[in-house]
Amino acid sequence: MGRLLGVLFGLVALVFLAGCGATPTVALLDWTFVPPGGEAREVRFPAHVDGWLPHAPCTYRLLRDVTLEPALRGRTLTLVLPTLPARARLWANGTEVADLDPLWESDYRSVGPHRFRIAPEATAQGELHLELEVRHVWTQSGWVDAVPQLSATVDGDPRSLVVRALNLTLSTTAFVVSLLMALSYAIIFLFGGRHRYAAWFVVAAAAGASYPAFLMGITQGLFGVYDAAVMGASMTLATYASVRFVHGHCGLGPPHWLWELLFAVVFVNAVVASGPFVATYVSGPAVMALMLVSAAYQTALFLRMVRTRRPTHVWLVPLAWPLATVSGFVDFAAWFGLGELLGGVRFGAGPGVLSLVQSVALSREFIVSARQRDELNRALAAQVDALKTSNDEIRLLNDELRRQVSQRSEEILSALRPCTPARPPSSPAPWWRVATACCGASGPAAWAWCTKPNATAMGAAWPSRPCPSPESRGSSSASSARRGRWPRCPIPTW
């Protein structure tokens, strides 16, 4: 906020220092005001003459006789009216003078100072009779809030040129920045997922761009003399949308229902009091009062966010509207009818400041999100590496377990095996010799041991037809076969 105030004070100093040159300049304060069909009267500018005019389109005149100083005689002079938002024509000694900034046929007001270049022939005699004809079609076409300046220049006095350049630059910048931020937040709203509240900022930025568009003269080509009322309704909508966006961004929930009521009242007032001769006095103060109340409310929210130590990108959002209000203090003063505090400077930068601060908050939030995403990615990569290491260890343990199980199984099988010949015979031996040699027994014991697996393992030939065991000799072969465990072998002879 300190930097913003520093920039504002720098611009103010630039405006005032621009008038400190050596250019001969005459301030024309006193004029004669001639209303249509009325009595002429003397006025001293700055002044508002709309109170002496009917609330209907008309034309009035401003007259002034000037005795030129020797330094101004026979030279090209330029008359500058810093603020007179109306169509105007000038005659110097009865000769019409061309406006250096001509208006389009559809324009009903100027968007900057009027500059009239007076030829040296008109100034050669030292006496100059000026007659200014003004077309009065809305309230502020009767407001002359800055003193007209007559200077020995071709394009106007330096201060007027600085004011003109500042107004054009600031209003254009604010208009472009507001539209760009509206587009950015529209993308966030459409593709941002959880940022659904961004739609409110789209409304706030787009509606707020109506004020710099008004200063640039864009709206008068669209709405004519009703563009001031349209701008007031748009700023009302921008104010309410800003409150809704701040609540959504800061996680405060919907605002109080009184905000909706206040918005509805001011908006309806702006629509109803939309006439060119009533909008400035009726709807204008209501809209500006709503904007000031919103600035005070969001300042309180900003202080609350700071006290609770919320992140920077959170408390920057409620700070935006108060900063925009501070930057537009000269505009508020002018619309309240307090005159031009800086000699015609209209910053028109409120919506631009609002959008810039919001863009800073958006960038800050993006940076924080990117850092958090990188930290999460690093943590996830570390966990994946740990899982890979654990899997390798588990694989090694499984291999070792399989090896130990296999070894133990071999040991168990070796312990359970009855006998193992040192050297298997090269040719199959009769089964009874194998049984006798291994078990040291013959007869029934050999029969009990002599099964097909054991005999085959010992290299003995297994007979193809069954025979009864010795103890059951004399029984039938079929009875012996039903026992299942008897070997198939030739009948031995003991």
CSV table of C-alpha atoms in Angstrom, one decimal:
chain,number,residue,atom,x,y,z
A,1,MET,CA,0.0,0.0,0.0
A,2,GLY,CA,2.9,2.3,0.7
A,3,ARG,CA,4.2,1.9,-2.8
A,4,LEU,CA,0.8,2.7,-4.3
A,5,LEU,CA,0.6,5.9,-2.3
A,6,GLY,CA,4.2,6.7,-3.4
A,7,VAL,CA,3.2,6.3,-7.0
A,8,LEU,CA,0.1,8.5,-6.5
A,9,PHE,CA,2.1,11.3,-4.8
A,10,GLY,CA,4.7,11.1,-7.6
A,11,LEU,CA,1.9,11.6,-10.2
A,12,VAL,CA,0.5,14.5,-8.2
A,13,ALA,CA,4.0,16.1,-8.1
A,14,LEU,CA,4.4,15.6,-11.8
A,15,VAL,CA,1.2,17.4,-12.5
A,16,PHE,CA,2.0,20.4,-10.4
A,17,LEU,CA,5.7,20.6,-11.5
A,18,ALA,CA,4.6,20.5,-15.2
A,19,GLY,CA,3.1,24.0,-14.7
A,20,CYS,CA,6.3,25.5,-13.4
A,21,GLY,CA,7.9,26.2,-16.7
A,22,ALA,CA,8.6,29.4,-18.5
A,23,THR,CA,5.7,29.2,-20.9
A,24,PRO,CA,3.5,32.3,-20.8
A,25,THR,CA,0.1,31.2,-19.6
A,26,VAL,CA,-3.0,33.2,-18.5
A,27,ALA,CA,-5.6,31.6,-16.3
A,28,LEU,CA,-9.1,32.8,-17.4
A,29,LEU,CA,-11.2,32.6,-14.2
A,30,ASP,CA,-14.0,35.1,-14.9
A,31,TRP,CA,-16.5,34.6,-17.7
A,32,THR,CA,-20.0,35.8,-18.6
A,33,PHE,CA,-22.5,33.0,-18.6
A,34,VAL,CA,-25.4,33.3,-21.0
A,35,PRO,CA,-28.2,30.7,-20.7
A,36,PRO,CA,-30.7,30.0,-23.5
A,37,GLY,CA,-33.3,32.7,-23.4
A,38,GLY,CA,-32.1,33.9,-20.0
A,39,GLU,CA,-30.2,36.7,-18.4
A,40,ALA,CA,-26.4,36.8,-18.5
A,41,ARG,CA,-24.5,36.6,-15.3
A,42,GLU,CA,-20.9,36.6,-14.2
A,43,VAL,CA,-19.3,33.4,-13.1
A,44,ARG,CA,-15.9,32.5,-11.7
A,45,PHE,CA,-14.5,29.1,-12.6
A,46,PRO,CA,-14.4,26.5,-11.4
A,47,ALA,CA,-18.2,26.5,-11.1
A,48,HIS,CA,-21.3,24.5,-11.9
A,49,VAL,CA,-23.8,26.2,-14.1
A,50,ASP,CA,-26.2,23.3,-14.6
A,51,GLY,CA,-28.5,24.7,-11.9
A,52,TRP,CA,-29.2,27.7,-14.1
A,53,LEU,CA,-30.1,25.5,-17.1
A,54,PRO,CA,-33.2,23.5,-17.8
A,55,HIS,CA,-33.1,19.7,-17.4
A,56,ALA,CA,-33.4,19.2,-21.1
A,57,PRO,CA,-31.0,19.5,-24.1
A,58,CYS,CA,-30.0,23.1,-24.8
A,59,THR,CA,-27.1,25.3,-25.7
A,60,TYR,CA,-25.5,28.0,-23.5
A,61,ARG,CA,-22.6,30.4,-24.1
A,62,LEU,CA,-19.6,31.6,-22.2
A,63,LEU,CA,-18.1,35.0,-23.1
A,64,ARG,CA,-14.7,36.5,-22.2
A,65,ASP,CA,-12.7,39.6,-23.3
A,66,VAL,CA,-9.0,39.2,-22.9
A,67,THR,CA,-6.4,42.0,-23.1
A,68,LEU,CA,-3.2,40.2,-24.2
A,69,GLU,CA,0.2,41.0,-22.7
A,70,PRO,CA,2.9,42.1,-25.1
A,71,ALA,CA,4.5,38.6,-24.9
A,72,LEU,CA,1.3,37.0,-26.2
A,73,ARG,CA,0.5,39.4,-29.1
A,74,GLY,CA,1.0,38.2,-32.6
A,75,ARG,CA,1.7,34.7,-31.5
A,76,THR,CA,-0.2,31.4,-31.8
A,77,LEU,CA,-2.2,30.8,-28.7
A,78,THR,CA,-4.0,27.7,-27.4
A,79,LEU,CA,-7.0,27.8,-25.1
A,80,VAL,CA,-7.4,24.7,-23.0
A,81,LEU,CA,-10.5,23.8,-21.0
A,82,PRO,CA,-9.2,20.9,-18.8
A,83,THR,CA,-12.6,19.5,-17.9
A,84,LEU,CA,-15.8,20.2,-19.8
A,85,PRO,CA,-17.5,16.9,-20.7
A,86,ALA,CA,-19.6,18.4,-23.5
A,87,ARG,CA,-19.5,19.3,-27.2
A,88,ALA,CA,-18.1,22.9,-27.5
A,89,ARG,CA,-17.3,25.3,-30.2
A,90,LEU,CA,-15.1,28.5,-29.9
A,91,TRP,CA,-15.0,31.8,-31.8
A,92,ALA,CA,-12.1,34.2,-31.4
A,93,ASN,CA,-12.9,37.8,-32.6
A,94,GLY,CA,-15.8,36.3,-34.6
A,95,THR,CA,-13.8,33.6,-36.3
A,96,GLU,CA,-14.4,30.0,-35.4
A,97,VAL,CA,-11.4,28.2,-34.0
A,98,ALA,CA,-10.9,24.5,-34.8
A,99,ASP,CA,-10.8,22.0,-31.9
A,100,LEU,CA,-7.5,20.1,-31.8
A,101,ASP,CA,-9.4,17.1,-30.5
A,102,PRO,CA,-12.5,16.9,-32.6
A,103,LEU,CA,-15.4,14.6,-31.5
A,104,TRP,CA,-17.2,12.0,-33.5
A,105,GLU,CA,-20.7,12.8,-34.7
A,106,SER,CA,-22.1,10.2,-32.2
A,107,ASP,CA,-20.3,11.6,-29.2
A,108,TYR,CA,-22.1,13.9,-26.8
A,109,ARG,CA,-19.2,14.7,-24.6
A,110,SER,CA,-15.4,15.0,-24.8
A,111,VAL,CA,-13.2,12.4,-23.1
A,112,GLY,CA,-10.3,14.9,-22.4
A,113,PRO,CA,-9.6,18.6,-22.4
A,114,HIS,CA,-10.8,20.9,-25.1
A,115,ARG,CA,-7.9,22.5,-27.0
A,116,PHE,CA,-8.5,25.4,-29.4
A,117,ARG,CA,-5.6,26.8,-31.4
A,118,ILE,CA,-5.9,30.6,-32.1
A,119,ALA,CA,-4.1,31.9,-35.1
A,120,PRO,CA,-1.6,34.8,-34.8
A,121,GLU,CA,-3.9,37.1,-36.9
A,122,ALA,CA,-6.5,37.1,-34.1
A,123,THR,CA,-3.9,38.0,-31.4
A,124,ALA,CA,-2.1,40.7,-33.3
A,125,GLN,CA,-4.2,43.6,-32.1
A,126,GLY,CA,-3.8,42.6,-28.4
A,127,GLU,CA,-7.6,42.4,-27.8
A,128,LEU,CA,-9.2,39.0,-27.9
A,129,HIS,CA,-13.0,38.4,-27.7
A,130,LEU,CA,-13.8,34.7,-26.9
A,131,GLU,CA,-17.2,33.2,-27.3
A,132,LEU,CA,-17.6,29.5,-26.3
A,133,GLU,CA,-20.8,27.7,-27.2
A,134,VAL,CA,-21.5,24.5,-25.2
A,135,ARG,CA,-24.1,21.9,-25.9
A,136,HIS,CA,-25.9,20.9,-22.7
A,137,VAL,CA,-27.3,17.3,-22.8
A,138,TRP,CA,-26.5,15.9,-19.4
A,139,THR,CA,-25.8,17.2,-15.9
A,140,GLN,CA,-22.0,17.4,-16.1
A,141,SER,CA,-22.0,19.3,-19.3
A,142,GLY,CA,-22.7,22.3,-17.1
A,143,TRP,CA,-19.7,21.5,-14.8
A,144,VAL,CA,-16.5,23.6,-15.4
A,145,ASP,CA,-14.4,22.2,-12.6
A,146,ALA,CA,-11.0,23.5,-13.8
A,147,VAL,CA,-9.9,26.9,-14.8
A,148,PRO,CA,-9.4,27.5,-18.6
A,149,GLN,CA,-5.8,28.2,-19.6
A,150,LEU,CA,-4.6,30.5,-22.4
A,151,SER,CA,-0.9,29.8,-23.3
A,152,ALA,CA,1.5,30.8,-26.0
A,153,THR,CA,1.9,27.3,-27.3
A,154,VAL,CA,0.8,25.3,-30.3
A,155,ASP,CA,-0.7,22.3,-28.5
A,156,GLY,CA,-1.5,23.6,-25.0
A,157,ASP,CA,0.2,24.4,-21.7
A,158,PRO,CA,2.5,21.7,-20.3
A,159,ARG,CA,0.3,20.9,-17.3
A,160,SER,CA,-2.7,20.3,-19.5
A,161,LEU,CA,-0.7,18.0,-21.7
A,162,VAL,CA,0.5,16.0,-18.8
A,163,VAL,CA,-3.1,15.7,-17.4
A,164,ARG,CA,-4.3,14.6,-20.8
A,165,ALA,CA,-1.5,12.0,-21.2
A,166,LEU,CA,-2.1,10.7,-17.6
A,167,ASN,CA,-5.8,10.3,-18.1
A,168,LEU,CA,-5.4,8.5,-21.4
A,169,THR,CA,-2.7,6.2,-20.1
A,170,LEU,CA,-4.2,5.3,-16.8
A,171,SER,CA,-7.7,4.7,-18.1
A,172,THR,CA,-6.5,2.6,-21.1
A,173,THR,CA,-4.2,0.5,-18.8
A,174,ALA,CA,-7.0,-0.1,-16.3
A,175,PHE,CA,-9.4,-1.1,-19.0
A,176,VAL,CA,-7.0,-3.6,-20.6
A,177,VAL,CA,-5.8,-5.0,-17.3
A,178,SER,CA,-9.4,-5.5,-16.1
A,179,LEU,CA,-10.4,-7.4,-19.2
A,180,LEU,CA,-7.3,-9.6,-19.1
A,181,MET,CA,-7.9,-10.5,-15.5
A,182,ALA,CA,-11.5,-11.2,-16.3
A,183,LEU,CA,-10.3,-13.6,-19.0
A,184,SER,CA,-7.8,-15.2,-16.7
A,185,TYR,CA,-10.3,-15.9,-13.9
A,186,ALA,CA,-12.8,-17.1,-16.5
A,187,ILE,CA,-10.3,-19.8,-17.5
A,188,ILE,CA,-9.8,-20.7,-13.8
A,189,PHE,CA,-13.5,-20.9,-13.3
A,190,LEU,CA,-14.0,-23.2,-16.3
A,191,PHE,CA,-11.0,-25.5,-15.7
A,192,GLY,CA,-10.0,-24.8,-12.1
A,193,GLY,CA,-12.2,-27.3,-10.5
A,194,ARG,CA,-12.4,-26.2,-6.9
A,195,HIS,CA,-12.1,-22.4,-7.7
A,196,ARG,CA,-15.8,-22.1,-8.5
A,197,TYR,CA,-15.9,-18.7,-6.7
A,198,ALA,CA,-13.6,-17.3,-9.5
A,199,ALA,CA,-16.8,-16.6,-11.5
A,200,TRP,CA,-17.5,-13.7,-9.1
A,201,PHE,CA,-14.2,-12.0,-9.9
A,202,VAL,CA,-14.9,-12.4,-13.6
A,203,VAL,CA,-18.1,-10.4,-13.0
A,204,ALA,CA,-16.3,-7.9,-10.8
A,205,ALA,CA,-13.4,-7.3,-13.3
A,206,ALA,CA,-15.7,-7.2,-16.4
A,207,ALA,CA,-18.2,-4.8,-14.7
A,208,GLY,CA,-15.5,-2.7,-13.2
A,209,ALA,CA,-13.9,-2.2,-16.7
A,210,SER,CA,-17.0,0.0,-17.5
A,211,TYR,CA,-15.5,3.0,-15.6
A,212,PRO,CA,-12.3,3.3,-17.6
A,213,ALA,CA,-14.3,2.5,-20.7
A,214,PHE,CA,-16.5,5.5,-19.7
A,215,LEU,CA,-13.5,7.7,-19.3
A,216,MET,CA,-12.2,6.6,-22.7
A,217,GLY,CA,-15.5,7.4,-24.4
A,218,ILE,CA,-16.2,3.8,-25.4
A,219,THR,CA,-19.5,3.6,-23.7
A,220,GLN,CA,-21.1,6.7,-25.2
A,221,GLY,CA,-20.8,5.1,-28.6
A,222,LEU,CA,-22.9,2.2,-27.3
A,223,PHE,CA,-25.4,3.8,-24.9
A,224,GLY,CA,-25.4,7.4,-25.8
A,225,VAL,CA,-26.4,9.8,-23.0
A,226,TYR,CA,-27.4,6.9,-20.8
A,227,ASP,CA,-23.9,5.5,-20.5
A,228,ALA,CA,-23.4,7.1,-17.1
A,229,ALA,CA,-26.4,5.2,-15.8
A,230,VAL,CA,-25.1,2.0,-17.3
A,231,MET,CA,-21.7,2.6,-15.8
A,232,GLY,CA,-23.3,3.2,-12.4
A,233,ALA,CA,-25.2,-0.1,-12.6
A,234,SER,CA,-22.1,-1.9,-13.7
A,235,MET,CA,-20.1,-0.6,-10.8
A,236,THR,CA,-22.8,-1.6,-8.4
A,237,LEU,CA,-22.6,-5.1,-9.8
A,238,ALA,CA,-18.8,-5.1,-9.6
A,239,THR,CA,-19.0,-4.0,-5.9
A,240,TYR,CA,-21.3,-6.9,-4.9
A,241,ALA,CA,-19.3,-9.4,-7.0
A,242,SER,CA,-16.1,-8.3,-5.2
A,243,VAL,CA,-17.7,-9.0,-1.8
A,244,ARG,CA,-18.8,-12.5,-3.0
A,245,PHE,CA,-15.4,-13.2,-4.4
A,246,VAL,CA,-13.6,-12.2,-1.2
A,247,HIS,CA,-15.8,-14.4,0.9
A,248,GLY,CA,-15.3,-17.4,-1.5
A,249,HIS,CA,-11.5,-16.9,-1.7
A,250,CYS,CA,-11.1,-16.5,2.1
A,251,GLY,CA,-13.4,-19.4,2.9
A,252,LEU,CA,-15.9,-17.2,4.8
A,253,GLY,CA,-19.0,-18.6,3.3
A,254,PRO,CA,-21.8,-16.5,1.7
A,255,PRO,CA,-22.0,-12.9,2.8
A,256,HIS,CA,-24.7,-11.6,5.1
A,257,TRP,CA,-28.1,-11.2,3.4
A,258,LEU,CA,-28.0,-7.4,4.0
A,259,TRP,CA,-25.4,-7.2,1.3
A,260,GLU,CA,-27.9,-8.7,-1.2
A,261,LEU,CA,-30.5,-6.2,0.0
A,262,LEU,CA,-28.2,-3.3,-0.3
A,263,PHE,CA,-27.1,-4.3,-3.7
A,264,ALA,CA,-30.6,-4.7,-4.9
A,265,VAL,CA,-31.7,-1.3,-3.7
A,266,VAL,CA,-28.7,0.5,-5.2
A,267,PHE,CA,-29.0,-1.4,-8.5
A,268,VAL,CA,-32.7,-0.7,-8.9
A,269,ASN,CA,-32.0,3.0,-8.1
A,270,ALA,CA,-29.3,3.1,-10.8
A,271,VAL,CA,-31.7,1.6,-13.3
A,272,VAL,CA,-34.7,3.8,-12.4
A,273,ALA,CA,-32.7,7.1,-12.1
A,274,SER,CA,-31.0,6.5,-15.5
A,275,GLY,CA,-31.9,9.8,-17.1
A,276,PRO,CA,-28.9,12.0,-18.2
A,277,PHE,CA,-30.1,14.9,-16.0
A,278,VAL,CA,-30.8,12.8,-12.8
A,279,ALA,CA,-28.2,10.0,-12.9
A,280,THR,CA,-25.3,12.1,-11.6
A,281,TYR,CA,-27.3,13.5,-8.6
A,282,VAL,CA,-29.5,10.5,-7.7
A,283,SER,CA,-27.8,7.2,-8.7
A,284,GLY,CA,-24.2,8.4,-8.6
A,285,PRO,CA,-23.9,9.1,-4.9
A,286,ALA,CA,-25.7,5.9,-4.0
A,287,VAL,CA,-23.3,3.8,-6.1
A,288,MET,CA,-20.2,5.6,-4.6
A,289,ALA,CA,-21.6,5.2,-1.1
A,290,LEU,CA,-21.9,1.4,-1.7
A,291,MET,CA,-18.4,1.3,-3.0
A,292,LEU,CA,-17.1,3.1,0.1
A,293,VAL,CA,-19.0,0.8,2.4
A,294,SER,CA,-17.5,-2.2,0.6
A,295,ALA,CA,-14.0,-0.7,1.0
A,296,ALA,CA,-14.5,-0.3,4.7
A,297,TYR,CA,-15.9,-3.8,5.1
A,298,GLN,CA,-13.1,-5.4,3.1
A,299,THR,CA,-10.5,-3.4,5.1
A,300,ALA,CA,-12.0,-5.1,8.3
A,301,LEU,CA,-11.7,-8.5,6.6
A,302,PHE,CA,-8.1,-7.7,5.6
A,303,LEU,CA,-7.2,-6.9,9.2
A,304,ARG,CA,-8.8,-10.1,10.4
A,305,MET,CA,-6.9,-12.1,7.9
A,306,VAL,CA,-3.6,-10.5,9.0
A,307,ARG,CA,-4.3,-11.1,12.7
A,308,THR,CA,-5.1,-14.8,12.1
A,309,ARG,CA,-1.8,-15.1,10.1
A,310,ARG,CA,-3.4,-16.3,6.9
A,311,PRO,CA,-1.2,-16.8,3.9
A,312,THR,CA,-0.2,-13.8,1.7
A,313,HIS,CA,-2.3,-14.8,-1.2
A,314,VAL,CA,-5.4,-14.9,1.1
A,315,TRP,CA,-5.1,-11.5,2.8
A,316,LEU,CA,-4.1,-9.7,-0.5
A,317,VAL,CA,-7.6,-10.3,-1.9
A,318,PRO,CA,-9.6,-8.3,0.6
A,319,LEU,CA,-7.0,-5.6,0.4
A,320,ALA,CA,-7.6,-5.0,-3.3
A,321,TRP,CA,-10.8,-3.1,-3.1
A,322,PRO,CA,-9.6,-0.6,-0.5
A,323,LEU,CA,-6.5,0.1,-2.6
A,324,ALA,CA,-8.7,0.6,-5.6
A,325,THR,CA,-10.8,3.1,-3.6
A,326,VAL,CA,-7.8,5.0,-2.4
A,327,SER,CA,-6.4,5.2,-5.9
A,328,GLY,CA,-9.6,6.7,-7.2
A,329,PHE,CA,-10.0,9.4,-4.5
A,330,VAL,CA,-10.0,12.2,-7.1
A,331,ASP,CA,-12.7,10.4,-9.1
A,332,PHE,CA,-14.9,10.1,-6.1
A,333,ALA,CA,-14.4,13.8,-5.3
A,334,ALA,CA,-15.3,14.8,-8.8
A,335,TRP,CA,-18.5,12.6,-9.0
A,336,PHE,CA,-19.6,13.9,-5.6
A,337,GLY,CA,-19.5,17.4,-7.1
A,338,LEU,CA,-16.4,18.6,-5.1
A,339,GLY,CA,-14.4,19.6,-8.2
A,340,GLU,CA,-11.2,18.5,-9.7
A,341,LEU,CA,-8.7,18.1,-6.9
A,342,LEU,CA,-5.7,17.7,-9.3
A,343,GLY,CA,-6.7,20.0,-12.1
A,344,GLY,CA,-8.5,17.5,-14.2
A,345,VAL,CA,-6.6,14.3,-13.5
A,346,ARG,CA,-9.0,11.3,-13.5
A,347,PHE,CA,-6.9,8.3,-12.5
A,348,GLY,CA,-9.6,5.9,-13.5
A,349,ALA,CA,-7.2,3.3,-12.2
A,350,GLY,CA,-9.4,1.8,-9.5
A,351,PRO,CA,-10.5,-1.3,-11.6
A,352,GLY,CA,-6.9,-1.6,-12.8
A,353,VAL,CA,-5.5,-1.6,-9.3
A,354,LEU,CA,-8.1,-4.1,-8.2
A,355,SER,CA,-7.2,-6.4,-11.1
A,356,LEU,CA,-3.4,-5.9,-10.5
A,357,VAL,CA,-3.6,-6.8,-6.9
A,358,GLN,CA,-5.8,-9.8,-7.7
A,359,SER,CA,-3.3,-10.9,-10.3
A,360,VAL,CA,-0.6,-10.7,-7.6
A,361,ALA,CA,-2.7,-12.8,-5.3
A,362,LEU,CA,-3.3,-15.3,-8.1
A,363,SER,CA,0.4,-15.5,-8.9
A,364,ARG,CA,1.3,-15.9,-5.3
A,365,GLU,CA,-1.3,-18.7,-4.9
A,366,PHE,CA,0.1,-20.4,-8.0
A,367,ILE,CA,3.6,-20.2,-6.7
A,368,VAL,CA,2.6,-21.7,-3.3
A,369,SER,CA,0.6,-24.5,-5.1
A,370,ALA,CA,3.6,-25.2,-7.3
A,371,ARG,CA,5.9,-25.5,-4.3
A,372,GLN,CA,3.5,-27.8,-2.5
A,373,ARG,CA,3.2,-29.9,-5.6
A,374,ASP,CA,7.0,-30.2,-5.9
A,375,GLU,CA,7.3,-31.1,-2.2
A,376,LEU,CA,4.6,-33.8,-2.6
A,377,ASN,CA,6.3,-35.1,-5.7
A,378,ARG,CA,9.6,-35.4,-3.9
A,379,ALA,CA,7.9,-37.1,-0.9
A,380,LEU,CA,6.2,-39.5,-3.3
A,381,ALA,CA,9.5,-40.3,-5.1
A,382,ALA,CA,11.2,-41.0,-1.7
A,383,GLN,CA,8.4,-43.4,-0.8
A,384,VAL,CA,8.6,-45.1,-4.1
A,385,ASP,CA,12.4,-45.6,-3.7
A,386,ALA,CA,11.8,-47.0,-0.2
A,387,LEU,CA,9.2,-49.4,-1.6
A,388,LYS,CA,11.7,-50.5,-4.2
A,389,THR,CA,14.3,-51.1,-1.6
A,390,SER,CA,11.9,-53.1,0.6
A,391,ASN,CA,10.8,-55.2,-2.4
A,392,ASP,CA,14.5,-56.1,-3.1
A,393,GLU,CA,15.0,-57.1,0.5
A,394,ILE,CA,11.8,-59.2,0.4
A,395,ARG,CA,12.9,-60.9,-2.8
A,396,LEU,CA,16.3,-61.8,-1.2
A,397,LEU,CA,14.5,-63.1,1.9
A,398,ASN,CA,12.2,-65.2,-0.2
A,399,ASP,CA,15.1,-66.7,-2.2
A,400,GLU,CA,16.9,-67.5,1.1
A,401,LEU,CA,13.7,-69.0,2.5
A,402,ARG,CA,13.2,-71.2,-0.5
A,403,ARG,CA,16.8,-72.4,-0.4
A,404,GLN,CA,16.5,-73.2,3.3
A,405,VAL,CA,13.2,-75.0,2.8
A,406,SER,CA,14.6,-77.0,-0.1
A,407,GLN,CA,17.7,-77.9,2.0
A,408,ARG,CA,15.6,-78.9,5.0
A,409,SER,CA,13.3,-81.0,2.8
A,410,GLU,CA,16.3,-82.9,1.5
A,411,GLU,CA,17.5,-83.5,5.0
A,412,ILE,CA,14.1,-84.8,6.1
A,413,LEU,CA,13.8,-87.1,3.1
A,414,SER,CA,17.3,-88.4,3.7
A,415,ALA,CA,16.5,-89.2,7.3
A,416,LEU,CA,13.2,-90.9,6.3
A,417,ARG,CA,14.8,-93.1,3.5
A,418,PRO,CA,15.3,-96.7,4.9
A,419,CYS,CA,18.5,-97.4,3.1
A,420,THR,CA,20.5,-96.3,0.1
A,421,PRO,CA,22.8,-98.5,-1.7
A,422,ALA,CA,26.3,-97.4,-2.0
A,423,ARG,CA,26.3,-98.2,-5.7
A,424,PRO,CA,23.2,-99.1,-7.7
A,425,PRO,CA,23.7,-102.5,-9.5
A,426,SER,CA,24.6,-102.2,-13.1
A,427,SER,CA,21.9,-104.9,-13.9
A,428,PRO,CA,18.6,-105.5,-12.2
A,429,ALA,CA,18.8,-108.0,-9.4
A,430,PRO,CA,16.1,-110.3,-8.2
A,431,TRP,CA,13.8,-108.7,-5.8
A,432,TRP,CA,14.5,-111.1,-3.0
A,433,ARG,CA,18.2,-110.5,-3.1
A,434,VAL,CA,17.7,-106.8,-2.9
A,435,ALA,CA,15.4,-107.2,0.0
A,436,THR,CA,17.7,-109.6,1.8
A,437,ALA,CA,20.8,-107.4,1.2
A,438,CYS,CA,19.1,-104.2,2.4
A,439,CYS,CA,17.1,-105.4,5.3
A,440,GLY,CA,19.1,-108.4,6.4
A,441,ALA,CA,16.1,-110.5,6.4
A,442,SER,CA,14.2,-112.9,4.2
A,443,GLY,CA,10.9,-114.5,4.0
A,444,PRO,CA,7.9,-112.4,5.2
A,445,ALA,CA,10.1,-109.5,6.3
A,446,ALA,CA,11.4,-109.2,2.8
A,447,TRP,CA,7.9,-109.3,1.4
A,448,ALA,CA,6.8,-106.5,3.7
A,449,TRP,CA,9.5,-104.3,2.5
A,450,CYS,CA,9.4,-105.3,-1.1
A,451,THR,CA,7.1,-102.8,-2.8
A,452,LYS,CA,7.4,-101.5,-6.3
A,453,PRO,CA,8.9,-98.0,-5.4
A,454,ASN,CA,11.5,-99.6,-3.1
A,455,ALA,CA,12.4,-102.2,-5.5
A,456,THR,CA,12.6,-99.8,-8.4
A,457,ALA,CA,14.8,-97.4,-6.3
A,458,MET,CA,17.2,-100.3,-5.6
A,459,GLY,CA,17.4,-101.2,-9.3
A,460,ALA,CA,15.5,-104.6,-8.9
A,461,ALA,CA,13.4,-105.9,-11.7
A,462,TRP,CA,9.7,-105.8,-10.9
A,463,PRO,CA,7.8,-108.9,-11.9
A,464,SER,CA,4.8,-108.7,-14.2
A,465,ARG,CA,2.5,-111.2,-12.5
A,466,PRO,CA,1.4,-111.3,-8.9
A,467,CYS,CA,2.4,-113.9,-6.4
A,468,PRO,CA,1.2,-114.6,-2.9
A,469,SER,CA,3.2,-113.8,0.1
A,470,PRO,CA,5.0,-116.7,1.9
A,471,GLU,CA,2.6,-116.7,4.9
A,472,SER,CA,-0.4,-116.9,2.7
A,473,ARG,CA,1.0,-119.4,0.2
A,474,GLY,CA,-1.8,-121.7,-0.9
A,475,SER,CA,-4.4,-118.9,-1.1
A,476,SER,CA,-5.6,-117.9,-4.5
A,477,SER,CA,-3.8,-115.3,-6.7
A,478,ALA,CA,-6.9,-113.2,-6.8
A,479,SER,CA,-7.1,-112.9,-3.0
A,480,SER,CA,-3.5,-111.8,-3.0
A,481,ALA,CA,-4.1,-109.2,-5.6
A,482,ARG,CA,-6.9,-107.6,-3.7
A,483,ARG,CA,-4.5,-106.7,-0.9
A,484,GLY,CA,-2.8,-104.1,-3.1
A,485,ARG,CA,0.5,-103.9,-1.3
A,486,TRP,CA,1.8,-107.2,-2.5
A,487,PRO,CA,4.6,-107.0,-5.1
A,488,ARG,CA,4.3,-108.4,-8.6
A,489,CYS,CA,7.1,-110.9,-8.6
A,490,PRO,CA,7.9,-114.5,-9.5
A,491,ILE,CA,7.2,-117.0,-6.8
A,492,PRO,CA,10.4,-117.4,-4.8
A,493,THR,CA,11.8,-120.7,-3.8
A,494,TRP,CA,13.0,-120.9,-0.2
